[in-house]
PDB file of C-alpha atoms in Angstrom:
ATOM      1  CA  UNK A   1      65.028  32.079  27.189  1.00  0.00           C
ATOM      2  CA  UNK A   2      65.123  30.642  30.843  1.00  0.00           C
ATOM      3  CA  UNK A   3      64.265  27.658  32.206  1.00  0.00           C
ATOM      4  CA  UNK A   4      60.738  28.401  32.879  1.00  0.00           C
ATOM      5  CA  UNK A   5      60.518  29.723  29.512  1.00  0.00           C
ATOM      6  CA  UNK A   6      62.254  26.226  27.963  1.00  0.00           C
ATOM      7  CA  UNK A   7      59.984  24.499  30.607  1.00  0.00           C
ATOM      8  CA  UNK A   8      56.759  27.048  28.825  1.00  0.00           C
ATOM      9  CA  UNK A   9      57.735  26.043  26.008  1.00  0.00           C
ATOM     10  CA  UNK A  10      58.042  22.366  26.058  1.00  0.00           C
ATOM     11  CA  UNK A  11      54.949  22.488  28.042  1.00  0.00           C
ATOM     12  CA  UNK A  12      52.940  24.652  25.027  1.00  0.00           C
ATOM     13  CA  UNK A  13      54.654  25.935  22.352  1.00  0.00           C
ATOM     14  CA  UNK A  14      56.313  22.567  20.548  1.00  0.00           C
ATOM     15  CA  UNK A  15      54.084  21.644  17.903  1.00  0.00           C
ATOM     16  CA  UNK A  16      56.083  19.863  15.490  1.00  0.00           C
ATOM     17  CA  UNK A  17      59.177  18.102  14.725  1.00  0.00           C
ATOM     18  CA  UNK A  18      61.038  17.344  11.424  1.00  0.00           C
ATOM     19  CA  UNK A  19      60.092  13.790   9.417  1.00  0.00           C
ATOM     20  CA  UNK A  20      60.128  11.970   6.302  1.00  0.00           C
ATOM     21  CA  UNK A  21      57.545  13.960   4.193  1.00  0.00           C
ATOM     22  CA  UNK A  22      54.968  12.134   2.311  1.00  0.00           C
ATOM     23  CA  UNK A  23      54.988  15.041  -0.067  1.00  0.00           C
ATOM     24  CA  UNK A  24      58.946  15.916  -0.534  1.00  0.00           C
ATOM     25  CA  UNK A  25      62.010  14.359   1.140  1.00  0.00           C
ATOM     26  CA  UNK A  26      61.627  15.216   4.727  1.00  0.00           C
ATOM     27  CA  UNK A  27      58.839  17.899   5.984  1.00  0.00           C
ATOM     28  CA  UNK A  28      57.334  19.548   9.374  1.00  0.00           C
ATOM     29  CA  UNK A  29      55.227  17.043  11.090  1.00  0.00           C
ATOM     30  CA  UNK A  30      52.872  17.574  14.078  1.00  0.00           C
ATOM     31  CA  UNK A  31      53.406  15.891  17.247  1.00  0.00           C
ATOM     32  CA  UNK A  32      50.499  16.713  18.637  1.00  0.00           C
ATOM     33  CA  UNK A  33      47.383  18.606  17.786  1.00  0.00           C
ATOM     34  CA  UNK A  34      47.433  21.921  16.902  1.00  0.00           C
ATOM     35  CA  UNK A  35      44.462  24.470  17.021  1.00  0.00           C
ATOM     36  CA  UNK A  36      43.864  27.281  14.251  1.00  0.00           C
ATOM     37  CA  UNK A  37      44.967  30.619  14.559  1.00  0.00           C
ATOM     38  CA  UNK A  38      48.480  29.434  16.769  1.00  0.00           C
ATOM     39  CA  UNK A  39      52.258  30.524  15.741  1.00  0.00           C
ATOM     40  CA  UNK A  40      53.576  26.705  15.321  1.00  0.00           C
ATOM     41  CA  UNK A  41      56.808  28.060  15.885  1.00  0.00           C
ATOM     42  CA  UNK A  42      57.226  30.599  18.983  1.00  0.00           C
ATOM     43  CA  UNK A  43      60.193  31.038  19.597  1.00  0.00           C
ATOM     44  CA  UNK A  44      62.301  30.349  16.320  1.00  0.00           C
ATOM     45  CA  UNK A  45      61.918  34.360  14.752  1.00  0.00           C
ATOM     46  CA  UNK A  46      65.182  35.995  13.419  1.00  0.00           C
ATOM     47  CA  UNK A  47      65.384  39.388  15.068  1.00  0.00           C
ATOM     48  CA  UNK A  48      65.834  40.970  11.498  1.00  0.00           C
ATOM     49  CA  UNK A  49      66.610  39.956   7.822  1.00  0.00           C
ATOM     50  CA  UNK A  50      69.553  41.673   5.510  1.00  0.00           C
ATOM     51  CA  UNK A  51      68.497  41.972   2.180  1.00  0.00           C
ATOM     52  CA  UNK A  52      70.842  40.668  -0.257  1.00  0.00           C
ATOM     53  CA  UNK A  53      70.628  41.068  -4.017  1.00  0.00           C
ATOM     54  CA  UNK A  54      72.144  39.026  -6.546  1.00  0.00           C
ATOM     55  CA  UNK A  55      75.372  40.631  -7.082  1.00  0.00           C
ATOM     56  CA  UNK A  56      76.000  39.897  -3.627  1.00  0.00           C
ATOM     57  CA  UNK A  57      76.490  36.463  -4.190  1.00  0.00           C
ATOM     58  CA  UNK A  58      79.550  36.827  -6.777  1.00  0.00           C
ATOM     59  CA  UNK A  59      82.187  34.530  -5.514  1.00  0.00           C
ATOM     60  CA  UNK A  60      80.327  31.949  -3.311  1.00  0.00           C
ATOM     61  CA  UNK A  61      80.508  28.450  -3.888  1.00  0.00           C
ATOM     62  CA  UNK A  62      77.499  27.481  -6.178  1.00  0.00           C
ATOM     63  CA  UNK A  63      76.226  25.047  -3.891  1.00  0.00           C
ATOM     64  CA  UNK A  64      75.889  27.722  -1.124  1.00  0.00           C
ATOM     65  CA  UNK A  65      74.112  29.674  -3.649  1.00  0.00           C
ATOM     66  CA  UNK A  66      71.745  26.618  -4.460  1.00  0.00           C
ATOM     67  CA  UNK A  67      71.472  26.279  -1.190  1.00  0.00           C
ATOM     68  CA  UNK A  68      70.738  29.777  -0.175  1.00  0.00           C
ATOM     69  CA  UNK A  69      68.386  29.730  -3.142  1.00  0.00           C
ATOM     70  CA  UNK A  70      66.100  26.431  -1.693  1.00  0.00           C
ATOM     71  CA  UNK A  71      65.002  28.060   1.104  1.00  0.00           C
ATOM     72  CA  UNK A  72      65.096  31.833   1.335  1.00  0.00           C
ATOM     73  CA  UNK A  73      62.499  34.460   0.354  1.00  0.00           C
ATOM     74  CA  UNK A  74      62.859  36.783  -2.550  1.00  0.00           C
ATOM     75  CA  UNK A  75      61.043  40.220  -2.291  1.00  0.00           C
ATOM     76  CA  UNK A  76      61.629  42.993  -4.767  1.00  0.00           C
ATOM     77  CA  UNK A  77      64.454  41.351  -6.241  1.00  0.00           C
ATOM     78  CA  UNK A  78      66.453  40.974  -2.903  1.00  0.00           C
ATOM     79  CA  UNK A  79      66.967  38.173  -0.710  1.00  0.00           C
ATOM     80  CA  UNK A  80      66.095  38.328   3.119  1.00  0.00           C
ATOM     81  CA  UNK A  81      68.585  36.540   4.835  1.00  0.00           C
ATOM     82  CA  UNK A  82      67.534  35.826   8.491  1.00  0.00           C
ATOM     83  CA  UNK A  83      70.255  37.032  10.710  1.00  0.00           C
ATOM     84  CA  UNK A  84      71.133  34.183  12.240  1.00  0.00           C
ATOM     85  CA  UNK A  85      72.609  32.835   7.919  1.00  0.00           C
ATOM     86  CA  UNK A  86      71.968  29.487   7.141  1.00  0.00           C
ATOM     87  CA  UNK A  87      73.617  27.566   9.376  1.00  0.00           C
ATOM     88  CA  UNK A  88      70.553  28.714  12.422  1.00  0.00           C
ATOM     89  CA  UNK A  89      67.509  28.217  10.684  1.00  0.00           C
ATOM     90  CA  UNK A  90      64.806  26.343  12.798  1.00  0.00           C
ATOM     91  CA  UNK A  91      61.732  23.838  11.316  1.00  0.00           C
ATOM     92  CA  UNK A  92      59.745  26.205  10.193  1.00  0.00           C
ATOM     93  CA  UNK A  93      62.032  26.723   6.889  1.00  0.00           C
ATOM     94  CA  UNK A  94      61.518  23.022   6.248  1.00  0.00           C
ATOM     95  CA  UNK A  95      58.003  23.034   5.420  1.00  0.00           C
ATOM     96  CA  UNK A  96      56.950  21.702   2.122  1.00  0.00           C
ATOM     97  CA  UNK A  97      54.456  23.402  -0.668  1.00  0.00           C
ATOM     98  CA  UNK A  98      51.117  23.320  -0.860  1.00  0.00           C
ATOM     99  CA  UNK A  99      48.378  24.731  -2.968  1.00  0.00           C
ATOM    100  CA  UNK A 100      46.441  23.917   0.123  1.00  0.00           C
ATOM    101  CA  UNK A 101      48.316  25.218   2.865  1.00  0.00           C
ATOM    102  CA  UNK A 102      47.654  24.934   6.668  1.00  0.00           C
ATOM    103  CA  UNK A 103      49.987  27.076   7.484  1.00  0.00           C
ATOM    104  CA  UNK A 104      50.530  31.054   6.293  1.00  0.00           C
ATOM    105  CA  UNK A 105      53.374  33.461   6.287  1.00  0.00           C
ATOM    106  CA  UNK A 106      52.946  36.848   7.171  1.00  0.00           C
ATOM    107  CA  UNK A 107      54.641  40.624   8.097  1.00  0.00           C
ATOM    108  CA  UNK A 108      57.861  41.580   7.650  1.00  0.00           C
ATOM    109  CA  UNK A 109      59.594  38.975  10.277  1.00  0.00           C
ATOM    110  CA  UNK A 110      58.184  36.380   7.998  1.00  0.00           C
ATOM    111  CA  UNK A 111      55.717  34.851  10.759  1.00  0.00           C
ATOM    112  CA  UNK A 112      53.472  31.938  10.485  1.00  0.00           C
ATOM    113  CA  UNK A 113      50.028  30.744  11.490  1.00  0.00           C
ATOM    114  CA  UNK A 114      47.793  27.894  11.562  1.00  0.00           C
ATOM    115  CA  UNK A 115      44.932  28.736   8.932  1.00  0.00           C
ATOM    116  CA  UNK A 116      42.966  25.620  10.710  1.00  0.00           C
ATOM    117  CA  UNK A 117      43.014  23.019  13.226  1.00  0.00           C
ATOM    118  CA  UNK A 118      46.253  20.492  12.169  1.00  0.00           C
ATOM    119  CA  UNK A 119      46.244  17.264  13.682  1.00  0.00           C
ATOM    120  CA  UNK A 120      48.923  14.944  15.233  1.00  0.00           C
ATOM    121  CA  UNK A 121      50.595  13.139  12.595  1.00  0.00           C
ATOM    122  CA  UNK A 122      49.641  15.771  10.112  1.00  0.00           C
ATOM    123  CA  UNK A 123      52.120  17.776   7.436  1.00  0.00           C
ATOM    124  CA  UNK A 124      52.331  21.628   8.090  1.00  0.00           C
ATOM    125  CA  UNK A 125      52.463  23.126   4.517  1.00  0.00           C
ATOM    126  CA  UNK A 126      52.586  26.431   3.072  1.00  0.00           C
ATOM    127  CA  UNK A 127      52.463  27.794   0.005  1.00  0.00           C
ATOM    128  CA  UNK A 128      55.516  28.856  -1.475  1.00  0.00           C
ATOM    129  CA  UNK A 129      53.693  31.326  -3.822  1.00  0.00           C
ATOM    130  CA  UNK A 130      52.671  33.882  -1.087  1.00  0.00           C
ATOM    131  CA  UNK A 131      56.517  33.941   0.357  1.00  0.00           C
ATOM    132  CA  UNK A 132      58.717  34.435  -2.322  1.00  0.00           C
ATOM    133  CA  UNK A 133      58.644  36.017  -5.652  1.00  0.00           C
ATOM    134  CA  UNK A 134      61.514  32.993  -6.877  1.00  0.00           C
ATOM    135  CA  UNK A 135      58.809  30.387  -6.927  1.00  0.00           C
ATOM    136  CA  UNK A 136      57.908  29.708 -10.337  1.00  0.00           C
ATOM    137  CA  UNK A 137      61.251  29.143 -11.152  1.00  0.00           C
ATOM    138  CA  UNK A 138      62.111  27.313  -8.236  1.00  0.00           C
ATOM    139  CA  UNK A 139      58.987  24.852  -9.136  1.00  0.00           C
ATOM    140  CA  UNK A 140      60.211  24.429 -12.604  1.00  0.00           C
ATOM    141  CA  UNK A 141      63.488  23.215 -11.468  1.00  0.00           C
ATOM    142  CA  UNK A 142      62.163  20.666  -9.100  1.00  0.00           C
ATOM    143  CA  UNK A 143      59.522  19.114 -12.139  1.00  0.00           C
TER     144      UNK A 143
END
């Protein structure tokens, strides 16, 4: 991105910022309003995902593997990895669960979109359920 695009986006593109979560720990909190039907992250997309199964993961330090765990998405039994690893992911992957989102995940480059009109000071959620097929057992850990 250039300046004019950094300037863009400043300007219309930065919804949110990361905050103590009323739900869990710390969350994605809007800074200012947001309207439905807007990517609250342009910008922030990995330009592809490398699936990674579970024998893959042999010989990495467990809390890696926790980590990796927490926050990435499990489709048919393999984990998409965003190019960029761990160490590069933006906001979006710090949004908390609910069974009420605001926000959904879609297509392949696991983009999101406002399902209504979020307010300033309000928590972007998703729900975990629609991402990943690891959820129910990543729930029951966190009970």
């Amino acid at each position: 991105m250039d300046r004019d695009g950094i300037l863009e986006n400043l300007r219309y593109g930065t919804y949110a910022r990361i905050q103590r979560s009323q739900i869990h720990g710390i969350g994605v909190i809007a800074i200012r309003d947001m309207p439905k039907g807007v990517d609250p992250f342009p910008g922030s997309k990995a330009s592809q995902f490398i699936e990674l199964d579970e024998r893959a993961l042999t010989g990495i330090d467990m809390e890696v593997v926790c980590y990796f765990k927490d926050f990435l998405v499990l489709r048919n039994g393999k984990w998409l990895v965003p190019d960029f690893g761990l160490n590069g992911m933006d906001i979006s992957w710090y949004m908390n669960h609910s069974e009420n989102p605001n926000v959904v995940m879609f297509g392949d480059m696991l983009e999101f979109v406002t399902l209504r009109e979020i307010k300033k000071g309000e928590e972007l959620t998703i729900n975990y359920r629609s991402c990943s097929e690891s959820i129910d057992e990543w729930m029951k850990d966190r009970d």
